[in-house]
CSV table of C-alpha atoms and ligand atoms in Angstrom, one decimal:
chain,number,residue,atom,x,y,z
N,24,UNK,CA,-111.0,-70.8,124.1
N,25,UNK,CA,-111.9,-71.4,127.6
N,26,UNK,CA,-108.2,-72.2,128.4
N,27,UNK,CA,-107.3,-68.9,126.8
N,28,UNK,CA,-109.8,-67.0,128.8
N,29,UNK,CA,-108.5,-68.6,132.0
N,30,UNK,CA,-105.1,-67.7,131.2
N,31,UNK,CA,-106.0,-64.1,130.5
N,32,UNK,CA,-107.9,-64.0,133.8
N,33,UNK,CA,-104.9,-65.5,135.7
N,34,UNK,CA,-102.5,-62.9,134.1
N,35,UNK,CA,-104.9,-60.1,135.2
N,36,UNK,CA,-105.0,-61.3,138.7
N,37,UNK,CA,-101.1,-61.6,138.9
N,38,UNK,CA,-100.8,-58.1,137.4
N,39,UNK,CA,-103.2,-56.6,140.1
N,40,UNK,CA,-101.3,-58.5,142.8
N,41,UNK,CA,-97.9,-57.3,141.6
N,42,UNK,CA,-99.2,-53.8,141.3
N,43,UNK,CA,-100.5,-54.0,144.7
N,44,UNK,CA,-97.3,-55.2,146.2
N,45,UNK,CA,-95.4,-52.6,144.4
N,46,UNK,CA,-97.7,-49.8,145.5
N,47,UNK,CA,-97.4,-51.0,149.1
N,48,UNK,CA,-93.5,-51.2,149.0
N,49,UNK,CA,-93.2,-47.9,147.1
N,50,UNK,CA,-95.4,-45.8,149.4
N,51,UNK,CA,-93.7,-47.2,152.5
N,52,UNK,CA,-90.4,-45.9,150.9
N,53,UNK,CA,-91.7,-42.4,150.1
N,54,UNK,CA,-91.9,-41.2,153.6
N,55,UNK,CA,-88.1,-41.2,154.7
N,56,UNK,CA,-87.1,-39.6,151.4
N,57,UNK,CA,-89.3,-36.5,151.9
N,58,UNK,CA,-86.5,-34.5,153.5
N,59,UNK,CA,-84.6,-34.7,150.4
N,60,UNK,CA,-86.7,-31.9,148.9
N,61,UNK,CA,-84.6,-29.4,151.0
N,62,UNK,CA,-82.6,-26.9,148.9
N,63,UNK,CA,-78.9,-27.6,149.3
N,64,UNK,CA,-75.9,-28.9,147.8
N,65,UNK,CA,-75.9,-32.7,147.3
N,66,UNK,CA,-73.4,-33.5,150.0
N,67,UNK,CA,-75.2,-31.2,152.5
N,68,UNK,CA,-78.6,-32.7,151.5
N,69,UNK,CA,-77.2,-36.2,152.2
N,70,UNK,CA,-76.0,-35.1,155.6
N,71,UNK,CA,-79.2,-33.3,156.5
N,72,UNK,CA,-81.4,-36.2,155.4
N,73,UNK,CA,-79.3,-38.7,157.5
N,74,UNK,CA,-79.3,-36.4,160.5
N,75,UNK,CA,-83.0,-35.6,160.3
N,76,UNK,CA,-83.8,-39.4,160.2
N,77,UNK,CA,-81.3,-40.2,162.9
N,78,UNK,CA,-82.7,-37.2,165.1
N,79,UNK,CA,-86.1,-38.7,164.7
N,80,UNK,CA,-85.2,-42.0,165.8
N,81,UNK,CA,-83.2,-40.8,168.9
N,82,UNK,CA,-85.9,-38.6,170.1
N,83,UNK,CA,-88.9,-41.0,169.9
N,84,UNK,CA,-86.9,-44.0,170.9
N,85,UNK,CA,-85.0,-42.5,173.8
N,86,UNK,CA,-87.1,-39.9,175.3
N,87,UNK,CA,-90.7,-40.9,174.8
N,88,UNK,CA,-92.0,-38.7,177.5
N,89,UNK,CA,-91.0,-35.6,175.5
N,90,UNK,CA,-93.9,-33.8,173.7
N,91,UNK,CA,-93.5,-33.4,169.8
N,92,UNK,CA,-93.6,-29.7,170.3
N,93,UNK,CA,-90.0,-29.8,171.7
N,94,UNK,CA,-88.6,-31.7,168.4
N,95,UNK,CA,-85.8,-29.9,166.7
N,96,UNK,CA,-86.4,-28.1,163.5
N,97,UNK,CA,-85.7,-30.0,160.4
N,98,UNK,CA,-82.2,-29.7,158.8
N,99,UNK,CA,-83.1,-27.5,155.9
N,100,UNK,CA,-80.8,-25.0,154.4
N,101,UNK,CA,-82.4,-21.8,153.6
N,102,UNK,CA,-79.2,-20.0,152.7
N,103,UNK,CA,-78.2,-20.6,149.1
N,104,UNK,CA,-74.6,-19.1,149.8
N,105,UNK,CA,-74.1,-21.2,152.9
N,106,UNK,CA,-70.6,-22.4,153.8
N,107,UNK,CA,-72.2,-25.9,154.1
N,108,UNK,CA,-70.3,-29.2,154.6
N,109,UNK,CA,-68.0,-30.1,151.8
N,110,UNK,CA,-67.1,-33.6,153.0
N,111,UNK,CA,-68.1,-36.1,155.7
N,112,UNK,CA,-65.4,-38.5,156.8
N,113,UNK,CA,-66.2,-41.6,158.9
N,114,UNK,CA,-63.6,-42.6,161.5
N,115,UNK,CA,-62.9,-46.2,162.5
N,116,UNK,CA,-61.8,-45.6,166.1
N,117,UNK,CA,-60.3,-49.0,166.7
N,118,UNK,CA,-57.2,-48.8,168.7
N,119,UNK,CA,-57.8,-45.1,169.5
N,120,UNK,CA,-56.3,-43.1,166.7
N,121,UNK,CA,-55.1,-39.6,167.4
N,122,UNK,CA,-56.0,-36.4,165.4
N,123,UNK,CA,-54.6,-32.9,165.6
N,124,UNK,CA,-51.0,-32.0,164.6
N,125,UNK,CA,-50.3,-30.4,167.8
N,126,UNK,CA,-49.8,-33.8,169.3
N,127,UNK,CA,-50.6,-36.4,166.6
N,128,UNK,CA,-48.9,-36.3,163.2
N,129,UNK,CA,-49.8,-39.7,161.6
N,130,UNK,CA,-53.3,-39.0,160.2
N,131,UNK,CA,-52.9,-36.1,157.8
N,132,UNK,CA,-56.3,-36.5,156.2
N,133,UNK,CA,-57.4,-33.0,155.4
N,134,UNK,CA,-56.5,-31.4,152.1
N,135,UNK,CA,-55.6,-27.8,151.6
N,136,UNK,CA,-58.2,-25.4,152.7
N,137,UNK,CA,-60.2,-28.1,154.5
N,138,UNK,CA,-61.1,-27.4,158.3
N,139,UNK,CA,-62.9,-29.1,161.0
N,140,UNK,CA,-64.8,-27.0,163.6
N,141,UNK,CA,-64.6,-28.4,167.2
N,142,UNK,CA,-66.2,-26.9,170.3
N,143,UNK,CA,-65.3,-27.8,173.9
N,144,UNK,CA,-66.8,-27.4,177.4
N,145,UNK,CA,-70.4,-27.1,176.6
N,146,UNK,CA,-73.3,-27.5,176.9
N,147,UNK,CA,-74.0,-24.0,178.4
N,148,UNK,CA,-77.1,-21.7,178.2
N,149,UNK,CA,-77.0,-18.7,175.7
N,150,UNK,CA,-73.4,-19.5,174.5
N,151,UNK,CA,-74.0,-23.0,173.0
N,152,UNK,CA,-77.3,-22.1,171.4
N,153,UNK,CA,-75.5,-19.0,169.8
N,154,UNK,CA,-72.9,-21.4,168.4
N,155,UNK,CA,-75.7,-23.6,167.0
N,156,UNK,CA,-77.5,-20.8,165.5
N,157,UNK,CA,-74.4,-19.6,163.7
N,158,UNK,CA,-73.6,-23.0,162.4
N,159,UNK,CA,-77.3,-23.5,161.4
N,160,UNK,CA,-77.3,-20.3,159.4
N,161,UNK,CA,-74.4,-21.6,157.3
N,162,UNK,CA,-75.8,-25.1,157.1
N,163,UNK,CA,-72.5,-26.4,158.4
N,164,UNK,CA,-71.5,-29.0,161.0
N,165,UNK,CA,-69.2,-29.3,163.9
N,166,UNK,CA,-67.7,-31.7,166.4
N,167,UNK,CA,-68.6,-31.1,170.1
N,168,UNK,CA,-66.8,-32.1,173.2
N,169,UNK,CA,-69.2,-31.6,176.2
N,170,UNK,CA,-68.1,-31.9,179.9
N,171,UNK,CA,-70.0,-34.5,181.5
N,172,UNK,CA,-71.1,-32.4,184.6
N,173,UNK,CA,-72.4,-29.7,182.1
N,174,UNK,CA,-74.3,-32.3,180.2
N,175,UNK,CA,-76.2,-33.1,183.4
N,176,UNK,CA,-76.9,-29.5,184.1
N,177,UNK,CA,-78.3,-28.8,180.7
N,178,UNK,CA,-79.2,-32.1,179.0
N,179,UNK,CA,-81.8,-30.2,176.7
N,180,UNK,CA,-79.1,-28.1,175.2
N,181,UNK,CA,-77.0,-31.1,174.4
N,182,UNK,CA,-79.9,-32.8,172.8
N,183,UNK,CA,-80.2,-29.7,170.6
N,184,UNK,CA,-76.6,-30.2,169.5
N,185,UNK,CA,-77.2,-33.8,168.5
N,186,UNK,CA,-80.6,-33.0,167.0
N,187,UNK,CA,-78.9,-30.4,164.6
N,188,UNK,CA,-76.8,-33.3,163.2
N,189,UNK,CA,-73.4,-32.3,164.9
N,190,UNK,CA,-71.1,-35.0,166.2
N,191,UNK,CA,-71.0,-35.3,170.0
N,192,UNK,CA,-68.0,-36.9,171.8
N,193,UNK,CA,-66.8,-36.3,175.4
N,194,UNK,CA,-64.4,-34.2,177.4
N,195,UNK,CA,-64.2,-36.0,180.9
N,196,UNK,CA,-66.6,-35.8,183.8
N,197,UNK,CA,-65.3,-32.6,185.6
N,198,UNK,CA,-62.6,-31.2,183.2
N,199,UNK,CA,-59.9,-32.6,185.3
N,200,UNK,CA,-56.3,-32.6,184.3
N,201,UNK,CA,-55.6,-36.2,183.6
N,202,UNK,CA,-51.9,-35.5,183.3
N,203,UNK,CA,-51.4,-33.9,186.8
N,204,UNK,CA,-49.2,-35.4,189.5
N,205,UNK,CA,-52.2,-35.9,191.7
N,206,UNK,CA,-54.0,-37.9,188.9
N,207,UNK,CA,-54.2,-41.7,189.6
N,208,UNK,CA,-54.9,-44.3,186.8
N,209,UNK,CA,-58.3,-45.1,188.4
N,210,UNK,CA,-59.3,-41.6,188.7
N,211,UNK,CA,-58.5,-40.8,185.1
N,212,UNK,CA,-60.4,-43.9,184.1
N,213,UNK,CA,-63.3,-42.7,186.2
N,214,UNK,CA,-63.1,-39.2,184.6
N,215,UNK,CA,-63.2,-40.5,181.1
N,216,UNK,CA,-66.0,-43.2,181.7
N,217,UNK,CA,-68.2,-40.9,183.8
N,218,UNK,CA,-67.9,-38.2,181.3
N,219,UNK,CA,-69.1,-40.5,178.4
N,220,UNK,CA,-71.9,-42.0,180.6
N,221,UNK,CA,-73.2,-38.5,181.5
N,222,UNK,CA,-73.3,-37.5,177.7
N,223,UNK,CA,-75.1,-40.7,176.9
N,224,UNK,CA,-77.5,-40.1,179.6
N,225,UNK,CA,-78.2,-36.5,178.5
N,226,UNK,CA,-78.5,-37.5,175.0
N,227,UNK,CA,-80.6,-40.6,175.5
N,228,UNK,CA,-78.3,-42.3,173.0
N,229,UNK,CA,-74.6,-43.2,172.9
N,230,UNK,CA,-72.1,-40.5,171.9
N,231,UNK,CA,-69.3,-40.9,169.3
N,232,UNK,CA,-66.0,-42.5,170.5
N,233,UNK,CA,-64.3,-39.3,170.3
N,234,UNK,CA,-62.4,-37.7,173.2
N,235,UNK,CA,-60.4,-34.5,174.0
N,236,UNK,CA,-58.3,-34.2,177.0
N,237,UNK,CA,-58.9,-31.1,179.2
N,238,UNK,CA,-56.2,-28.4,178.5
N,239,UNK,CA,-54.8,-31.0,175.9
N,240,UNK,CA,-52.9,-32.7,178.7
N,241,UNK,CA,-52.4,-36.3,177.6
N,242,UNK,CA,-51.8,-38.6,180.4
N,243,UNK,CA,-50.1,-41.8,179.4
N,244,UNK,CA,-52.3,-44.2,181.4
N,245,UNK,CA,-55.4,-42.4,180.2
N,246,UNK,CA,-54.2,-42.6,176.6
N,247,UNK,CA,-53.6,-46.3,177.0
N,248,UNK,CA,-57.2,-46.7,178.4
N,249,UNK,CA,-58.7,-44.7,175.5
N,250,UNK,CA,-56.8,-46.9,173.0
N,251,UNK,CA,-58.2,-50.1,174.7
N,252,UNK,CA,-61.7,-48.6,174.6
N,253,UNK,CA,-61.4,-47.8,170.9
N,254,UNK,CA,-61.9,-44.1,171.4
N,255,UNK,CA,-60.2,-41.7,169.0
N,256,UNK,CA,-58.2,-38.9,170.8
N,257,UNK,CA,-58.6,-35.3,169.5
N,258,UNK,CA,-55.9,-32.6,169.9
N,259,UNK,CA,-56.0,-29.8,167.4
N,260,UNK,CA,-54.1,-28.2,164.5
N,261,UNK,CA,-55.0,-24.7,165.5
N,262,UNK,CA,-56.1,-23.2,168.8
N,263,UNK,CA,-58.3,-20.2,168.6
N,264,UNK,CA,-57.5,-19.2,172.2
N,265,UNK,CA,-61.1,-18.1,172.4
N,266,UNK,CA,-61.1,-18.6,176.2
N,267,UNK,CA,-58.7,-15.7,176.7
N,268,UNK,CA,-59.9,-13.4,173.8
N,269,UNK,CA,-61.2,-9.9,174.9
N,270,UNK,CA,-63.7,-9.7,172.1
N,271,UNK,CA,-65.1,-11.7,169.1
N,272,UNK,CA,-62.8,-9.9,166.7
N,273,UNK,CA,-59.7,-11.3,168.4
N,274,UNK,CA,-61.0,-14.7,167.8
N,275,UNK,CA,-61.8,-14.2,164.1
N,276,UNK,CA,-58.2,-12.6,163.7
N,277,UNK,CA,-56.5,-15.5,165.6
N,278,UNK,CA,-58.1,-18.2,163.7
N,279,UNK,CA,-57.8,-16.6,160.2
N,280,UNK,CA,-54.2,-15.5,160.6
N,281,UNK,CA,-53.2,-19.1,161.6
N,282,UNK,CA,-55.3,-20.8,159.0
N,283,UNK,CA,-53.9,-18.5,156.2
N,284,UNK,CA,-50.4,-19.6,157.4
N,285,UNK,CA,-51.3,-23.3,157.8
N,286,UNK,CA,-53.8,-23.6,155.0
N,287,UNK,CA,-56.1,-26.2,156.8
N,288,UNK,CA,-56.8,-27.7,160.2
N,289,UNK,CA,-58.9,-28.9,163.0
N,290,UNK,CA,-59.9,-25.6,164.8
N,291,UNK,CA,-60.3,-25.8,168.6
N,292,UNK,CA,-63.0,-23.5,170.0
N,293,UNK,CA,-65.3,-23.5,173.1
N,294,UNK,CA,-69.1,-23.3,172.8
N,295,UNK,CA,-68.8,-22.6,176.6
N,296,UNK,CA,-67.4,-19.2,175.8
N,297,UNK,CA,-69.7,-16.1,175.1
N,298,UNK,CA,-67.2,-14.5,172.5
N,299,UNK,CA,-67.1,-17.7,170.5
N,300,UNK,CA,-70.9,-17.6,169.6
N,301,UNK,CA,-70.5,-13.9,168.9
N,302,UNK,CA,-67.4,-14.5,166.6
N,303,UNK,CA,-68.9,-17.4,164.7
N,304,UNK,CA,-71.1,-15.5,162.2
N,305,UNK,CA,-68.1,-13.4,161.0
N,306,UNK,CA,-65.6,-16.3,161.3
N,307,UNK,CA,-67.7,-18.6,159.0
N,308,UNK,CA,-68.3,-15.8,156.5
N,309,UNK,CA,-64.5,-15.2,156.4
N,310,UNK,CA,-63.9,-18.9,156.0
N,311,UNK,CA,-66.5,-19.0,153.0
N,312,UNK,CA,-64.8,-16.0,151.5
N,313,UNK,CA,-61.4,-17.3,151.9
N,314,UNK,CA,-62.3,-20.5,150.0
N,315,UNK,CA,-62.2,-22.8,153.1
N,316,UNK,CA,-64.3,-25.9,153.2
N,317,UNK,CA,-65.8,-27.7,156.2
N,318,UNK,CA,-65.2,-31.4,156.8
N,319,UNK,CA,-67.6,-33.0,159.2
N,320,UNK,CA,-66.1,-36.0,161.3
N,321,UNK,CA,-68.3,-38.9,162.1
N,322,UNK,CA,-67.7,-42.2,164.0
N,323,UNK,CA,-68.1,-45.6,162.4
N,324,UNK,CA,-69.7,-46.9,165.5
N,325,UNK,CA,-71.0,-45.5,168.7
N,326,UNK,CA,-69.2,-45.6,172.2
N,327,UNK,CA,-70.3,-48.4,174.2
N,328,UNK,CA,-70.6,-47.0,177.8
N,329,UNK,CA,-69.8,-49.3,180.9
N,330,UNK,CA,-72.9,-50.3,182.8
N,331,UNK,CA,-71.3,-49.7,186.2
N,332,UNK,CA,-70.7,-46.0,185.3
N,333,UNK,CA,-74.1,-45.6,183.8
N,334,UNK,CA,-75.8,-47.0,187.0
N,335,UNK,CA,-73.6,-45.1,189.4
N,336,UNK,CA,-74.3,-41.8,187.6
N,337,UNK,CA,-78.0,-42.3,187.7
N,338,UNK,CA,-77.7,-43.1,191.4
N,339,UNK,CA,-75.6,-40.1,192.0
N,340,UNK,CA,-77.3,-37.3,190.3
N,341,UNK,CA,-81.1,-38.5,190.5
N,342,UNK,CA,-81.7,-35.9,187.7
N,343,UNK,CA,-85.3,-35.8,186.1
N,344,UNK,CA,-83.4,-36.9,182.8
N,345,UNK,CA,-82.5,-40.1,184.5
N,346,UNK,CA,-86.1,-41.0,185.1
N,347,UNK,CA,-87.7,-43.5,182.9
N,348,UNK,CA,-91.2,-42.6,183.9
N,349,UNK,CA,-93.2,-40.8,181.5
N,350,UNK,CA,-94.2,-37.2,182.4
N,351,UNK,CA,-97.9,-38.1,182.8
N,352,UNK,CA,-97.1,-40.6,185.7
N,353,UNK,CA,-95.0,-37.8,187.5
N,354,UNK,CA,-97.2,-34.7,186.9
N,355,UNK,CA,-100.8,-34.9,187.1
N,356,UNK,CA,-103.3,-31.9,186.7
N,357,UNK,CA,-105.6,-32.0,189.8
N,358,UNK,CA,-107.3,-28.6,189.2
N,359,UNK,CA,-107.8,-26.3,186.3
F,412,LIG,ZN1,-61.9,-27.9,177.9
């Protein structure tokens, strides 16, 4: 009898301990899953949840001096008829694969009516935020190729791009033509590496190993260098020619005419251009109406910048963003 009572007591204690452990592990898992309550299609929800989680990590880890008030809005989709993201693809950039049929015809991964939205030359005030708003309104994602110099001018805008869950690669330091007669192998390497380092400095985290040549001018030495650095090279399937469009309507017409003919493709646009942000709400609505689906491209691993370029950049530009000191140690209220 006493043995039986002891056995019962021991079982009770074990049960309480198990319940306690279960409660502890279960409650610690509840927090990260919270964003899953957003109203969205399953694929979009998955992307939004991952992006939100990543954005949180990036912001708290990389820029601790930033106040929580400047945190990006959560990736919730309030538009039930949004274009969304139909598919997310992960790219293994080993060896430097090329994308975009204008130059590279090996990796034909898009199916009929699939598009990839790409934006070059930012970040830029007004125009980049206009593009971000249009994409957010349709709960869809793009791939951005910022210019290194622009990233140092407007790091806060580039951080908004990343925080919204878009993919960020690089587009050289100063938009130099890497295939011009004057370009040396060393200068081309510097343009590429300094561009990536500048994007990393602005973001506070490493960009994707995705690169687009300015003016789509593919210099052979630069191509070899990118291959050795395991960076995917992006041309395009379809040029919007937004940089020379007289108005937003012209951009919409150019893209839709080409798309309806080609059926799919990586679309080249510029978040640097005013008309692009203005055209995007209509363009995205036309894509949706035409049955087109957006594919987001992500990299399997981040770009590894070279320390010499990171260090040289910080020394060169001496930007506030390069400072590792918290705001409180720089700015002190002495009178109120
Ligand atoms: Zn460009």
